[in-house]
Coordinates of C-alpha atoms in Angstrom, one line a residue:
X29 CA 134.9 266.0 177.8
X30 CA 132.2 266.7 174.5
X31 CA 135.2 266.0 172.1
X32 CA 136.3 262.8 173.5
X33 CA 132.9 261.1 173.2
X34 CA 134.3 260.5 169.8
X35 CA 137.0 258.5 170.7
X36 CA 135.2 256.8 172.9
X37 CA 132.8 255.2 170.3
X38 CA 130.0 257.5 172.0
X39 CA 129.8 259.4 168.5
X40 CA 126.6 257.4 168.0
X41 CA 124.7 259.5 170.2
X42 CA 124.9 262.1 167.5
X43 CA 122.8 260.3 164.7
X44 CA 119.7 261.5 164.0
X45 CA 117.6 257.5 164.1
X46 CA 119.1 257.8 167.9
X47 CA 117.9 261.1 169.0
X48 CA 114.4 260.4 167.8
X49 CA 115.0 256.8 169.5
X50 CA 115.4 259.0 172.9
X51 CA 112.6 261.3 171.8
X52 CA 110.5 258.5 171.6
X53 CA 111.6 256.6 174.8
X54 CA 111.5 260.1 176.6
X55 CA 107.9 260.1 175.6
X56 CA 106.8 257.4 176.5
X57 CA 108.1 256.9 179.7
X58 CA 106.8 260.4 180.8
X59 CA 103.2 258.7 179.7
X60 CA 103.8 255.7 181.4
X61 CA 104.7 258.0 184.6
X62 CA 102.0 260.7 184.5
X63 CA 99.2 258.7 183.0
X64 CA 98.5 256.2 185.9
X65 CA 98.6 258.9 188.1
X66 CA 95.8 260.8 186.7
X67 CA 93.9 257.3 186.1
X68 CA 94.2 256.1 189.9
X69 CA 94.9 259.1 191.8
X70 CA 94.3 262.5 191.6
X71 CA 92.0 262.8 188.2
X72 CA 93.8 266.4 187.6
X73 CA 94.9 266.9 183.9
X74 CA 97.7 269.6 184.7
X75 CA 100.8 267.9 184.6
X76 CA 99.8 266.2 181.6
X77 CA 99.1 269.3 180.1
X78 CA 102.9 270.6 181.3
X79 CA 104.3 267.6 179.6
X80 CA 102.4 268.2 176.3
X81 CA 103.7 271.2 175.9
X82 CA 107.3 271.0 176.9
X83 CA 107.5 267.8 174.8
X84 CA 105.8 269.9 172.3
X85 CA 108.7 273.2 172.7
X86 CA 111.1 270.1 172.4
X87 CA 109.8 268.5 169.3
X88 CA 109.3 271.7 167.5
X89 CA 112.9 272.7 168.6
X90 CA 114.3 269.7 166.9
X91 CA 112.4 269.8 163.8
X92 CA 112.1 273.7 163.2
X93 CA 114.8 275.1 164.5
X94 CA 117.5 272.4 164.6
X95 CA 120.0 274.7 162.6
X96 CA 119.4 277.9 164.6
X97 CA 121.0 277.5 168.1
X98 CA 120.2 280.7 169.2
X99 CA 116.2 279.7 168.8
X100 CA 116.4 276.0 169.4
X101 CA 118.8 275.9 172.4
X102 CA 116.3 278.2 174.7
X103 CA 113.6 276.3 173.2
X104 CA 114.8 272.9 174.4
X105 CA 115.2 274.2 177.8
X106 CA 111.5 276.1 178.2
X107 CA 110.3 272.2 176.9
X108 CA 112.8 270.5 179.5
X109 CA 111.5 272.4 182.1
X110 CA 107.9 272.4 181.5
X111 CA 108.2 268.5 181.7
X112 CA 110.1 268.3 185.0
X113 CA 107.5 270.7 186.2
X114 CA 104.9 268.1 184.8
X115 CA 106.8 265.6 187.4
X116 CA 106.9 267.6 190.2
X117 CA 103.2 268.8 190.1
X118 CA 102.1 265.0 189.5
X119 CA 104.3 263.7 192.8
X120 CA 103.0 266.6 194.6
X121 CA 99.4 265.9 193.5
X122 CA 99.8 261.7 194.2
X123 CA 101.1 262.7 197.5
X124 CA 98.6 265.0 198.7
X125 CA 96.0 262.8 197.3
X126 CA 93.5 260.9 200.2
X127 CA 92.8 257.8 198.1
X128 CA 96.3 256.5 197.7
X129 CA 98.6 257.9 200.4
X130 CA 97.7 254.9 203.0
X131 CA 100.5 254.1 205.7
X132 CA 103.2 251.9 204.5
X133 CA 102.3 252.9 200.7
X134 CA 105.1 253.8 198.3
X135 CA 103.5 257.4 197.8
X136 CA 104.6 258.4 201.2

């Protein structure tokens, strides 16, 4: 499937300006999810801090160790999964929270 992307005029993904176009996007739409829920909920900083540093292991993956697989590969991962922990600890943390899970609210 990889080497028909290609052919399929999907071989722009592969420039550099676009994968720090999705690093950048990927940012800030984690921000935009995790910030208003410390802000208006549940005033803990713990996802945030998940999300700092797997974007962090991701960042340093691309820029350090871009030519080393073996290093940047597992590196990616640890950072990919530190942020969906960041997501999963926020929604657990709006949901449990007593000042916005009302009846009828979108948080339920």
């Amino acid at each position: 499937f990889l080497s028909l992307l290609p052919l399929i005029g999907l071989g722009v993904l592969a420039d550099e300006r676009v994968e720090w176009i999705l690093l950048g996007a990927s940012l800030v739409l984690g921000s935009l999810s995790l910030i208003p829920g410390y802000l208006r909920h549940h005033r803990r900083i713990k996802p945030i801090a998940f999300f700092a540093a797997g974007f962090a292991f991701v960042i340093t993956a691309h820029l350090l160790f871009e030519d080393n697989l073996r290093i940047s590969t597992p590196a990616a991962l640890i950072g990919a999964g530190l942020i969906l922990t960041a997501y999963w600890l926020n929604r657990g943390l709006c949901r449990t929270c007593h000042t916005c899970c009302v009846p009828g609210s979108t948080m339920d």
